[in-house]
Short mmCIF file of C-alpha atoms in Angstrom, two decimals:
data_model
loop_
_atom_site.label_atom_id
_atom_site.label_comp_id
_atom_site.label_asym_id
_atom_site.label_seq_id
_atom_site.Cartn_x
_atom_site.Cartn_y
_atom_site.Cartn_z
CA UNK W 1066 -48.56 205.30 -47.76
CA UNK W 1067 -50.95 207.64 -45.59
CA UNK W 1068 -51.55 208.12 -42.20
CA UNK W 1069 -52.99 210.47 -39.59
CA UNK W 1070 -49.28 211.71 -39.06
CA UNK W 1071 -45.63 211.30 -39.99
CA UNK W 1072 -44.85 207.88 -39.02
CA UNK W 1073 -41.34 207.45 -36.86
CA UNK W 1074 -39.17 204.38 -36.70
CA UNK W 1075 -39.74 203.03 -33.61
CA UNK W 1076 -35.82 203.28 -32.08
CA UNK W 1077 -35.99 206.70 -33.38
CA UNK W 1078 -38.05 207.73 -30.01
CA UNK W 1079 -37.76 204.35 -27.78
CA UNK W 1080 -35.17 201.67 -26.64
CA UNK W 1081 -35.03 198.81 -28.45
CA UNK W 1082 -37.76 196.21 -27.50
CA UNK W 1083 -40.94 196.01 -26.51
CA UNK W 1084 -41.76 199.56 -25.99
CA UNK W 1085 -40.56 200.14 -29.49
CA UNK W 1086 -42.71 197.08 -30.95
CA UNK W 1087 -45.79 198.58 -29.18
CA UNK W 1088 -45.31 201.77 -31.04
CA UNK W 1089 -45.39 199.43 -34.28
CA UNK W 1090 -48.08 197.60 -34.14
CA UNK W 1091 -49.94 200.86 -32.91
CA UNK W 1092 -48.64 202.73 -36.40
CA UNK W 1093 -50.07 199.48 -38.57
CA UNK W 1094 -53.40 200.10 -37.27
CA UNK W 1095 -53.04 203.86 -38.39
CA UNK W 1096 -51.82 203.57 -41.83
CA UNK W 1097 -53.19 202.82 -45.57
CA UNK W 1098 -51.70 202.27 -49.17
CA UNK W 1099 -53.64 204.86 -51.67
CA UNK W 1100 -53.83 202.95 -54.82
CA UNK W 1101 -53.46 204.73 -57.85
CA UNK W 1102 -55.86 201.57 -59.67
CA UNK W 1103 -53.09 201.01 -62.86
CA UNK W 1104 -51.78 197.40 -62.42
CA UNK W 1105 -48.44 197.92 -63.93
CA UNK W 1106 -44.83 198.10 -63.19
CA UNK W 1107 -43.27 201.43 -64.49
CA UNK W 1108 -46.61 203.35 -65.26
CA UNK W 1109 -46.25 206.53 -67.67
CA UNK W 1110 -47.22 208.57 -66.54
CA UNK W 1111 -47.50 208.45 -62.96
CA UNK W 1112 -50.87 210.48 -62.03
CA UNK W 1113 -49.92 211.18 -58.31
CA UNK W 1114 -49.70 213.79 -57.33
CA UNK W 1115 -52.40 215.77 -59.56
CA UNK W 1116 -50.59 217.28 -62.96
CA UNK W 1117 -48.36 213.81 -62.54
CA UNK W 1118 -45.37 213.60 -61.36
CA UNK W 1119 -41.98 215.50 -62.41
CA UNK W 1120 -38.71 217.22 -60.83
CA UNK W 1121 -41.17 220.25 -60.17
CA UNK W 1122 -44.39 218.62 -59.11
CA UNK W 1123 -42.78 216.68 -56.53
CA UNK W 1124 -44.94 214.81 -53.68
CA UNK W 1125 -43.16 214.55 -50.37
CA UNK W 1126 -43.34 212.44 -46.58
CA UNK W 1127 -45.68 214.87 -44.95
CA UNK W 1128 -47.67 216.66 -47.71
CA UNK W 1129 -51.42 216.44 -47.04
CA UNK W 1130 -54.03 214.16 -49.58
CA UNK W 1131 -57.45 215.10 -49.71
CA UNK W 1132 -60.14 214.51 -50.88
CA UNK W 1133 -60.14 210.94 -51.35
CA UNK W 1134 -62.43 208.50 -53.11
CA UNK W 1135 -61.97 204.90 -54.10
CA UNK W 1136 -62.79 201.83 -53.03
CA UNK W 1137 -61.11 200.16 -50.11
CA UNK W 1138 -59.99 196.52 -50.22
CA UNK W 1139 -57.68 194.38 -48.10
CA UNK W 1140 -54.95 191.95 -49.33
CA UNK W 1141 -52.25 190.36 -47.53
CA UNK W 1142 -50.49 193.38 -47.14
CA UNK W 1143 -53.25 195.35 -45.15
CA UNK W 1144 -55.87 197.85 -46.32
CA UNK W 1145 -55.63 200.07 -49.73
CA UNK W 1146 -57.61 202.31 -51.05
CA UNK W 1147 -57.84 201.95 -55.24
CA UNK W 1148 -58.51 206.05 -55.82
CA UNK W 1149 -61.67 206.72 -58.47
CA UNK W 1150 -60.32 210.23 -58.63
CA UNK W 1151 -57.07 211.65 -58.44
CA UNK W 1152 -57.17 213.03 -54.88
CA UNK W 1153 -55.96 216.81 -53.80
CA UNK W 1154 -52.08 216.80 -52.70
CA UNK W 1155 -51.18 220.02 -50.67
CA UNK W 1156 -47.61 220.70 -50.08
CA UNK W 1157 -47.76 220.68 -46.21
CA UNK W 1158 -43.57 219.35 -46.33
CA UNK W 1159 -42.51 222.01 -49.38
CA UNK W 1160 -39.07 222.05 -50.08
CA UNK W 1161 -36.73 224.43 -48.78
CA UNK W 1162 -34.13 226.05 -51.35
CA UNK W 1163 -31.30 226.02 -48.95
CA UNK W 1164 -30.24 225.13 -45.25
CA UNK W 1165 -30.89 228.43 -42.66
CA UNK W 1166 -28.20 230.87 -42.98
CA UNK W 1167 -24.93 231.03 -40.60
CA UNK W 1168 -23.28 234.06 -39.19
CA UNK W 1169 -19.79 235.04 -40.71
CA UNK W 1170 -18.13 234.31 -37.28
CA UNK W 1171 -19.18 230.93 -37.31
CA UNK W 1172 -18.32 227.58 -38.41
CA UNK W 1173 -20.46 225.01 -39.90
CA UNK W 1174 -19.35 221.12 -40.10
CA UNK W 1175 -21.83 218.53 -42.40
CA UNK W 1176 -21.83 215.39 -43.62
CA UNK W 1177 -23.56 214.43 -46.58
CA UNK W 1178 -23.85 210.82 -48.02
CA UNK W 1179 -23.01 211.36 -51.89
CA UNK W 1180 -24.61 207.84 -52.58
CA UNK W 1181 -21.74 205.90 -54.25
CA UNK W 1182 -20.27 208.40 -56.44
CA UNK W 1183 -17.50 206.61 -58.79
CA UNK W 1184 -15.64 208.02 -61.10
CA UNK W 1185 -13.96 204.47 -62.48
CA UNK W 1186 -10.14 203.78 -62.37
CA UNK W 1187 -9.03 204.88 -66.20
CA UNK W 1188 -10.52 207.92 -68.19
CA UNK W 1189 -10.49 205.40 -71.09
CA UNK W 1190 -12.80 203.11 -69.76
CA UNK W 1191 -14.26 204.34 -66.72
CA UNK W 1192 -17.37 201.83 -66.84
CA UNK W 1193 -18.90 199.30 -65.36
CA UNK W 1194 -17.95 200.83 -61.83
CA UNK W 1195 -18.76 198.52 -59.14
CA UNK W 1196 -21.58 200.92 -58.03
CA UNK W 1197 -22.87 204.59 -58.31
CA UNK W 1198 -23.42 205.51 -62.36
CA UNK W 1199 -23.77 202.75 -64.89
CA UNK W 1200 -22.81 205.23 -67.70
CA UNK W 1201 -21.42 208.69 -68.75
CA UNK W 1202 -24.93 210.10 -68.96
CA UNK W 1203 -25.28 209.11 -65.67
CA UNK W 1204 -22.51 210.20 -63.65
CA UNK W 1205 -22.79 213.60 -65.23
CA UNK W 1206 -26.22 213.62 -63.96
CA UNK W 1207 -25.34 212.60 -60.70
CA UNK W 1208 -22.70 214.93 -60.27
CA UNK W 1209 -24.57 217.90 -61.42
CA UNK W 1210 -27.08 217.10 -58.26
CA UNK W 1211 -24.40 216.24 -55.63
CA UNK W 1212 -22.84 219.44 -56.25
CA UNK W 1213 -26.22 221.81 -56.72
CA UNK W 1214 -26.58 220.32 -52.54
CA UNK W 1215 -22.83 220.50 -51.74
CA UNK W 1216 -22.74 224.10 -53.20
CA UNK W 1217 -25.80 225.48 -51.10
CA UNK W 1218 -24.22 224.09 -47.27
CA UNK W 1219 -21.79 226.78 -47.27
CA UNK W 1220 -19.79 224.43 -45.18
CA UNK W 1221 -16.46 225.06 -43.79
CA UNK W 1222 -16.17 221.19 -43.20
CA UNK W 1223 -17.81 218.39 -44.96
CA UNK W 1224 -17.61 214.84 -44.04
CA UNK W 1225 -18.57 212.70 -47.29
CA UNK W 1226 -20.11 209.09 -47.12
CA UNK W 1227 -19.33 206.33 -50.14
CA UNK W 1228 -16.93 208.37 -51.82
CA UNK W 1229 -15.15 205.99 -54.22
CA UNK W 1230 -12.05 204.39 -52.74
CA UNK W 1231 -9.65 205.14 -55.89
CA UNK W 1232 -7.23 207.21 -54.40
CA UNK W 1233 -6.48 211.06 -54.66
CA UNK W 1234 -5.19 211.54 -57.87
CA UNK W 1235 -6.92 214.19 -60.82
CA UNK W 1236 -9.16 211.31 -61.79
CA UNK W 1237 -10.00 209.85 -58.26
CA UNK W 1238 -13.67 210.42 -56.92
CA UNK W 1239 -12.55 213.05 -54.32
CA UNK W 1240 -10.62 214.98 -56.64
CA UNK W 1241 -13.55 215.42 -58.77
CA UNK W 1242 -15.76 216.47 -56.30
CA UNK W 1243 -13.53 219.36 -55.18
CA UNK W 1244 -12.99 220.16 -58.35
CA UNK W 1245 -16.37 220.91 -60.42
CA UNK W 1246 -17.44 221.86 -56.67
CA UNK W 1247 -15.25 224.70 -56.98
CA UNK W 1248 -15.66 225.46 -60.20
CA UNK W 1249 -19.55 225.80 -59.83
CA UNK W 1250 -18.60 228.09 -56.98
CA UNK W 1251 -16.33 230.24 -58.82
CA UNK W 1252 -13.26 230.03 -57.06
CA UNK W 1253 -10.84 228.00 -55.58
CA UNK W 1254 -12.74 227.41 -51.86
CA UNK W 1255 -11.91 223.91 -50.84
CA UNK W 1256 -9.50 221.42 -50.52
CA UNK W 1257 -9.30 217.98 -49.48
CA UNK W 1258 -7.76 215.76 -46.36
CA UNK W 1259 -5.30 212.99 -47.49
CA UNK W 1260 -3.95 210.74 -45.06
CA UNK W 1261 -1.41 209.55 -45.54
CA UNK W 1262 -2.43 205.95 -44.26
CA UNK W 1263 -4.51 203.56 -46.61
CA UNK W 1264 -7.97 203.78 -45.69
CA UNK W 1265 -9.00 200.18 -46.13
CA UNK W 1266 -10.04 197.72 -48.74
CA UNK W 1267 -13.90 198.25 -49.04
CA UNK W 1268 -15.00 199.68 -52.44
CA UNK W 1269 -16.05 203.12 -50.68
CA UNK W 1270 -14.33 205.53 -48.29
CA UNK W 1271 -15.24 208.33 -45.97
CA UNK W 1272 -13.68 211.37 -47.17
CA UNK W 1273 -13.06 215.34 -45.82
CA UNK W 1274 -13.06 218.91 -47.29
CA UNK W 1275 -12.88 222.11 -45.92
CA UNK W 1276 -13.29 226.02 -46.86
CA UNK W 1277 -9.65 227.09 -46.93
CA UNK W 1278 -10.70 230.53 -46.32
CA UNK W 1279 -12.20 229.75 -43.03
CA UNK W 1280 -10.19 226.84 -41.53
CA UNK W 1281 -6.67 225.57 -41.83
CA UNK W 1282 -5.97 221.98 -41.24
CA UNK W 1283 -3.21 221.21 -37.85
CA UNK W 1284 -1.87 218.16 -37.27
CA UNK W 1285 -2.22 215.19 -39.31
CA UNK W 1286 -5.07 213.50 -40.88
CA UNK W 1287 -5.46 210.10 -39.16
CA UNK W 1288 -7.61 206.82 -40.26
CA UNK W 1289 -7.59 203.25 -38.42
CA UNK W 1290 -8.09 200.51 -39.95
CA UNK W 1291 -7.86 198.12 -37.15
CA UNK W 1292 -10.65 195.94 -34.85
CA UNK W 1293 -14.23 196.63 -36.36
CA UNK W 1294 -13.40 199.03 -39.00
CA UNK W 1295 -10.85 196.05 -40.31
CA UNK W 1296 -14.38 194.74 -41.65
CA UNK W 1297 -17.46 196.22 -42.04
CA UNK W 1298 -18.04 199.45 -40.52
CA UNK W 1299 -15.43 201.45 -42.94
CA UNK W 1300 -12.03 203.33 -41.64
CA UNK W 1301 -13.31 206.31 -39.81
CA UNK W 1302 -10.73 209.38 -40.74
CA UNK W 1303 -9.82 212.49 -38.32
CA UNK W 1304 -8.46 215.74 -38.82
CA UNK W 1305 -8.11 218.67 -37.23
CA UNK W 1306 -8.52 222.60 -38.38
CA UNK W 1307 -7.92 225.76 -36.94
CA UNK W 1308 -10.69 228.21 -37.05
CA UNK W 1309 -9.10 231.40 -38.90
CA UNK W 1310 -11.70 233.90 -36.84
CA UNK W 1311 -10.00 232.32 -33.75
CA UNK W 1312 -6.90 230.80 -31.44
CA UNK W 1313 -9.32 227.33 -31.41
CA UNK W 1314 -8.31 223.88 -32.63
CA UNK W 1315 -11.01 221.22 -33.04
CA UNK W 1316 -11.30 217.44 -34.75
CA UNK W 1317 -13.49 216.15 -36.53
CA UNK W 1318 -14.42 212.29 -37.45
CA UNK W 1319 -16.34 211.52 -40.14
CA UNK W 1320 -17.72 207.51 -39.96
CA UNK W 1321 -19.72 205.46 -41.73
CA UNK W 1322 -20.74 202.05 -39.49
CA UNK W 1323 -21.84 198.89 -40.85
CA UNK W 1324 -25.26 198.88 -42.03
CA UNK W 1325 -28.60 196.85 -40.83
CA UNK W 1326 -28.56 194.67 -43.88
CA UNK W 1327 -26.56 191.59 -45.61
CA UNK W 1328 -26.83 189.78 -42.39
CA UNK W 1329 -24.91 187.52 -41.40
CA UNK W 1330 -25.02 183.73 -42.95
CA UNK W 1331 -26.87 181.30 -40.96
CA UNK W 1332 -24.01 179.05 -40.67
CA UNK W 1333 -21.88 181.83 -39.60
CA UNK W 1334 -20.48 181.83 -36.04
CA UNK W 1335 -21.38 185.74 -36.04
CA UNK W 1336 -25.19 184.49 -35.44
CA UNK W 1337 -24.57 183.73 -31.86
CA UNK W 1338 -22.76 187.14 -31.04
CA UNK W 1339 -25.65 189.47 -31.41
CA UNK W 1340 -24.64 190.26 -35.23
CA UNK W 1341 -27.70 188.21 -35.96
CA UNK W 1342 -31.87 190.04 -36.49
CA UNK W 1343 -32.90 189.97 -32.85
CA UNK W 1344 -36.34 191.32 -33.69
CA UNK W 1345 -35.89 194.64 -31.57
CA UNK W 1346 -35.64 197.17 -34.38
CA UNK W 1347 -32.17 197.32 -34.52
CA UNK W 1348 -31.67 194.97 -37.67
CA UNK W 1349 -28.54 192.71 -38.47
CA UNK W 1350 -24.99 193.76 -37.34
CA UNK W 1351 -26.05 195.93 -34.43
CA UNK W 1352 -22.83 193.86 -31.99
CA UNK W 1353 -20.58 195.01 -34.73
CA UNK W 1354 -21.84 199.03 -34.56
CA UNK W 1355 -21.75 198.81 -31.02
CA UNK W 1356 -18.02 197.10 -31.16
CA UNK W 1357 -17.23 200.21 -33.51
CA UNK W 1358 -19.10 203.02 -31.56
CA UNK W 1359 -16.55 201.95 -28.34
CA UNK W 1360 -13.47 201.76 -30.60
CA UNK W 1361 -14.15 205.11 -32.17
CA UNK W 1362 -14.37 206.48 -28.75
CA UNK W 1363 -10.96 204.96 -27.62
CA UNK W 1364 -9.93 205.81 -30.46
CA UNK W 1365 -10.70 209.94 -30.29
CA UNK W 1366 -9.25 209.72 -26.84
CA UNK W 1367 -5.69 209.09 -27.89
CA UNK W 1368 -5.73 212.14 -30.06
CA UNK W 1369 -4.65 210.71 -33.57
CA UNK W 1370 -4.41 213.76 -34.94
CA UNK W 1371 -1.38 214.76 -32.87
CA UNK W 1372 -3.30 218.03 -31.75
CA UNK W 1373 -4.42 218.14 -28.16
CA UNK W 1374 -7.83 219.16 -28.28
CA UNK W 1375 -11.28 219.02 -25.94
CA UNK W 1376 -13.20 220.56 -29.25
CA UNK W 1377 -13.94 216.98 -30.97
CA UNK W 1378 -17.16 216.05 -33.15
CA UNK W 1379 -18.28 212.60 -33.95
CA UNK W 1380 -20.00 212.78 -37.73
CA UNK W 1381 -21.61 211.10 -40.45
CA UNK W 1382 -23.81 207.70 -40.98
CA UNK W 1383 -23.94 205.61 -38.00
CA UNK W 1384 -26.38 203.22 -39.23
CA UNK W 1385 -28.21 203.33 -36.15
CA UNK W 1386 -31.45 205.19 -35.17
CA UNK W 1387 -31.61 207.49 -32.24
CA UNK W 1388 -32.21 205.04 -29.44
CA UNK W 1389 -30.66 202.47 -30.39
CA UNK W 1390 -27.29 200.68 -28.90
CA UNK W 1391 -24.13 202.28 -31.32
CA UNK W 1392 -25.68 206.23 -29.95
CA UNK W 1393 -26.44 205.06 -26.75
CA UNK W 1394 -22.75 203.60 -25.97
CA UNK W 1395 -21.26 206.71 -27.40
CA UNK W 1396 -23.18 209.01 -25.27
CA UNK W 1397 -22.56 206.59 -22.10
CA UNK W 1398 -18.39 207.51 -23.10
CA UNK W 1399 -19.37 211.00 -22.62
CA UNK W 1400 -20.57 212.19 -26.40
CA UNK W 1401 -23.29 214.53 -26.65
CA UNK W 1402 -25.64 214.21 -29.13
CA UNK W 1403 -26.39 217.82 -30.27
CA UNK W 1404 -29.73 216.84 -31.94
CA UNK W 1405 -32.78 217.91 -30.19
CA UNK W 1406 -34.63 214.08 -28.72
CA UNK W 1407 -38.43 212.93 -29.96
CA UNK W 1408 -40.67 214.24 -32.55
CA UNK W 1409 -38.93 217.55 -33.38
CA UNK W 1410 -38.12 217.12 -36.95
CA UNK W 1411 -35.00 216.43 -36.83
CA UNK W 1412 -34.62 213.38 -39.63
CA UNK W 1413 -32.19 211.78 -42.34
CA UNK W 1414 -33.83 209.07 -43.80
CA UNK W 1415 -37.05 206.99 -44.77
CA UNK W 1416 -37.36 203.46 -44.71
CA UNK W 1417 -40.39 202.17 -45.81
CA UNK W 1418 -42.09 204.93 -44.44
CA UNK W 1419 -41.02 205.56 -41.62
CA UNK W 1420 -39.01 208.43 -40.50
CA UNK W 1421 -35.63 208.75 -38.48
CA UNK W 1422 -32.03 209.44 -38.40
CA UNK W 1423 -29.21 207.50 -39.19
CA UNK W 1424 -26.82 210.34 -39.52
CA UNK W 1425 -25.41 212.23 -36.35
CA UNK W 1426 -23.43 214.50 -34.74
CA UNK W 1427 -22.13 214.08 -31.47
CA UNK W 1428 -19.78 216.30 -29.84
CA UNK W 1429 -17.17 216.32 -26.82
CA UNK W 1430 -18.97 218.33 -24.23
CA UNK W 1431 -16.30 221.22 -24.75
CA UNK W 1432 -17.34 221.30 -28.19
CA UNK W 1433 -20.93 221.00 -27.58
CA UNK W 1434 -21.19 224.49 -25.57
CA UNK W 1435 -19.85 226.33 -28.63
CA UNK W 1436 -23.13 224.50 -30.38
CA UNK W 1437 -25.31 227.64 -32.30
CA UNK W 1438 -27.51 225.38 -34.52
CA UNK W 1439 -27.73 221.97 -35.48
CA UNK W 1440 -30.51 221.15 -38.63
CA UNK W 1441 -31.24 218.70 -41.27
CA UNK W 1442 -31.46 219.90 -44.49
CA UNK W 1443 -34.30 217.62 -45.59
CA UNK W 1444 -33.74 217.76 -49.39
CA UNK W 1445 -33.95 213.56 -50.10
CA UNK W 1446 -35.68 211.30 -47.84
CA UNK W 1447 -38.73 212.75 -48.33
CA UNK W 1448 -38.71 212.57 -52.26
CA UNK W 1449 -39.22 209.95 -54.42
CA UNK W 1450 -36.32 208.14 -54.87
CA UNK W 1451 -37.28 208.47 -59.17
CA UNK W 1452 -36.46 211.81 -58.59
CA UNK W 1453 -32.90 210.38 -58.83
CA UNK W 1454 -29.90 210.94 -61.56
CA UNK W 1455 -30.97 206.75 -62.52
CA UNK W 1456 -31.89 206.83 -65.96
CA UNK W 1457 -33.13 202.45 -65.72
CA UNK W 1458 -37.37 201.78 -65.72
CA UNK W 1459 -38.02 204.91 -66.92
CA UNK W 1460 -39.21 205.95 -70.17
CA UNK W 1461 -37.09 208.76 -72.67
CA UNK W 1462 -39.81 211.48 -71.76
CA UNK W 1463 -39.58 210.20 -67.60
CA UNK W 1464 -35.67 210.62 -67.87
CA UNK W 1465 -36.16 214.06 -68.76
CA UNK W 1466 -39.47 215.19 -66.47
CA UNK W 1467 -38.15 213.60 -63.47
CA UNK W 1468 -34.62 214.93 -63.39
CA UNK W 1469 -33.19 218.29 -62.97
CA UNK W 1470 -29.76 219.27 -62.01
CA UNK W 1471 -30.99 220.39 -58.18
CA UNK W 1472 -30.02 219.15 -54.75
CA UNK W 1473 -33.26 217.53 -54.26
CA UNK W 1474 -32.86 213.40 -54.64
CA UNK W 1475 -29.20 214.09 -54.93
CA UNK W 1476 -28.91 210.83 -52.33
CA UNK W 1477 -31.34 209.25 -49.97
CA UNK W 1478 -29.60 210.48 -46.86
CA UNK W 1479 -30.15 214.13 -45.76
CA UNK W 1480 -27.30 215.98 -45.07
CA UNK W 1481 -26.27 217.11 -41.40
CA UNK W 1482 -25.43 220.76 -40.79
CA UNK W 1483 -24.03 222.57 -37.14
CA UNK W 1484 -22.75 225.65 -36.62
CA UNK W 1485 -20.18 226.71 -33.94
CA UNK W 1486 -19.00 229.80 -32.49
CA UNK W 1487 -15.67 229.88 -30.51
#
């Protein structure tokens, strides 16, 4: 898909509604499907970008295509241009080998969606999981990219998203992740929080581990399971650490709200409670996000931790762009979002397309003067998602050009990165 410039989902940089709508239509008018002319699913190889595709001649939202020559039709699905020639493709986006460096006196919290990572109940017979890897061959390649990212945060806290909910034992999915994480690093750096409370029935959990050489955790690690995240939007968890460079406490929430799709049955009373598509770019379930953003905030207030603390952080994948209800109701409790607003580059995902961010960070405002930097490290929405550990529709040489065992297409979220100083 090409345009003049990157295109941003609308509720990224409006409210939702007609503002957002305008901005919509105004972005069909300025976009058009390149066709690379070979009417087949699954093409080998694929010629775009020029020297084809592979894990090292990636093509990426915001590179620059010139050059072009073809002949332009329209179909029901807008303008295309079928290319005569393979077109130039100039790295204008190129990736970046690791996030921007943090100061030894300083902390750094993330989140990073590890896109379903199971590890099965029994080493026997580990497979079918009910998602992530379909096989051995798999998981071991989708491990070796979640921990190539994981590896480069240098992260003192890391929120994860769809971590498999099979407990905390050797075999678990959060075991394993602290484990070969370690061992790729070398030593024994991080640990994990376990609450002691279940942290629901959904297939995947949010999960926490920290650097024990730079934080300590205080207090105990808290999850609710109760009102919206009894359904939907999964148990948020809480703990807080002690900075070892200082006297500060501070907690931190990792969440993961109910997404925009699987909407709700027709029949369903949930249709007439603003659960349903209301056409104003917030997608299905937006009631139940905005039912969770106010919980969470009640929630924070009452200190479930046990530790009295103004240094609290709101993390992780909030299913909800920028503008859109779930952020604005937190920031109208008082949260401050401590990304940077409009067209500034600061993104986590691409649907369709279109650019925005459905992973945040939102702080206390105690917590949000102690802000240094706040980025994106934009290592998957802008690939292609073949790029990926997925083995299926690809051919034997296609599993082997398009993968290598490097953070980029580890997930399809980017991962979130601030750094504090107390």
């Amino acid at each position: 898909l090409l345009a003049d410039k990157r295109l941003w989902i609308a509720t990224e940089l409006h409210r939702p509604g007609k503002e957002a709508q305008q901005l919509e239509q105004q972005q069909r008018l300025s976009q058009l499907w390149l066709d690379d002319g070979i009417f087949k699913q699954n093409p080998d190889p694929v010629i775009f970008p020029d020297g084809n595709l592979s894990a090292s001649n990636t093509v990426r939202v915001g590179d620059t295509v010139k050059n072009l020559q073809g002949y332009l039709i329209e179909t029901k699905q807008g303008y295309r241009l079928v290319a005569a020639q393979v077109p130039d493709f100039e790295a204008s986006n190129a990736r970046t080998e690791a996030p921007k460096a943090k100061s030894a006196d300083q902390i750094r919290v993330a989140s990073f969606n590890v896109l379903n990572f199971f590890t099965g109940e029994t080493a026997a017979n580990p497979f079918p999981t009910r998602r992530g890897a379909t096989n051995a061959n798999e998981l071991e390649r989708q491990q070796a990219k979640m921990i190539a990212a994981l590896s480069r945060m240098d992260a003192d806290v890391i929120g994860l998203l769809e971590v498999e909910n099979n407990g905390f034992d050797e075999r678990s999915a959060l075991a394993t992740i602290v484990r070969e994480l370690n061992k790729a690093l070398g030593e024994n750096r991080y640990a994990f929080v376990k609450p002691e409370s279940s942290q629901g029935n959904d297939a995947i959990k949010v999960a926490m581990i920290y650097n024990q050489q730079k934080v300590t955790e205080t207090g105990k690690a808290a999850v609710t399971a109760e009102g919206p995240f009894a359904y939907g939007s999964r148990a948020p968890l809480a703990q807080s650490f002690k900075a070892k460079t200082a006297s500060t406490s501070f907690t931190v929430s990792i969440n993961h709200f109910k997404s925009k799709g699987s909407c709700p049955d027709k029949q369903s009373n949930t249709t007439t409670n603003g659960n349903k598509d209301n056409k104003d770019g917030q997608g299905c379930w937006n009631q139940s996000r905005v039912e969770a953003a106010k919980a969470l905030a009640a929630w924070l207030e009452s200190q479930p931790t046990g530790v009295n603390t103004p240094h609290q952080l709101v993390i992780g994948d909030l299913n909800a762009y920028r503008q859109e209800d779930p952020i604005y109701t937190l920031e109208q409790a008082g949260w401050v979002h401590l990304a940077p607003i409009a067209e500034t580059g600061h993104y986590s995902y691409v649907y369709q397309g279109r650019t925005g961010s459905l992973d945040h960070a939102l702080a206390s405002k105690s917590m949000a003067k102690q802000l240094i930097v706040f980025q994106h490290w934009n290592i998957n929405a802008d690939e292609p998602a073949v790029l990926d550990y997925n083995t299926e529709f690809k051919s034997e040489a296609q599993q082997k050009m398009w993968y290598a065992p490097d953070p980029y297409r580890s997930s399809d979220h980017d991962p979130v990165l601030i750094d504090f100083k107390f």
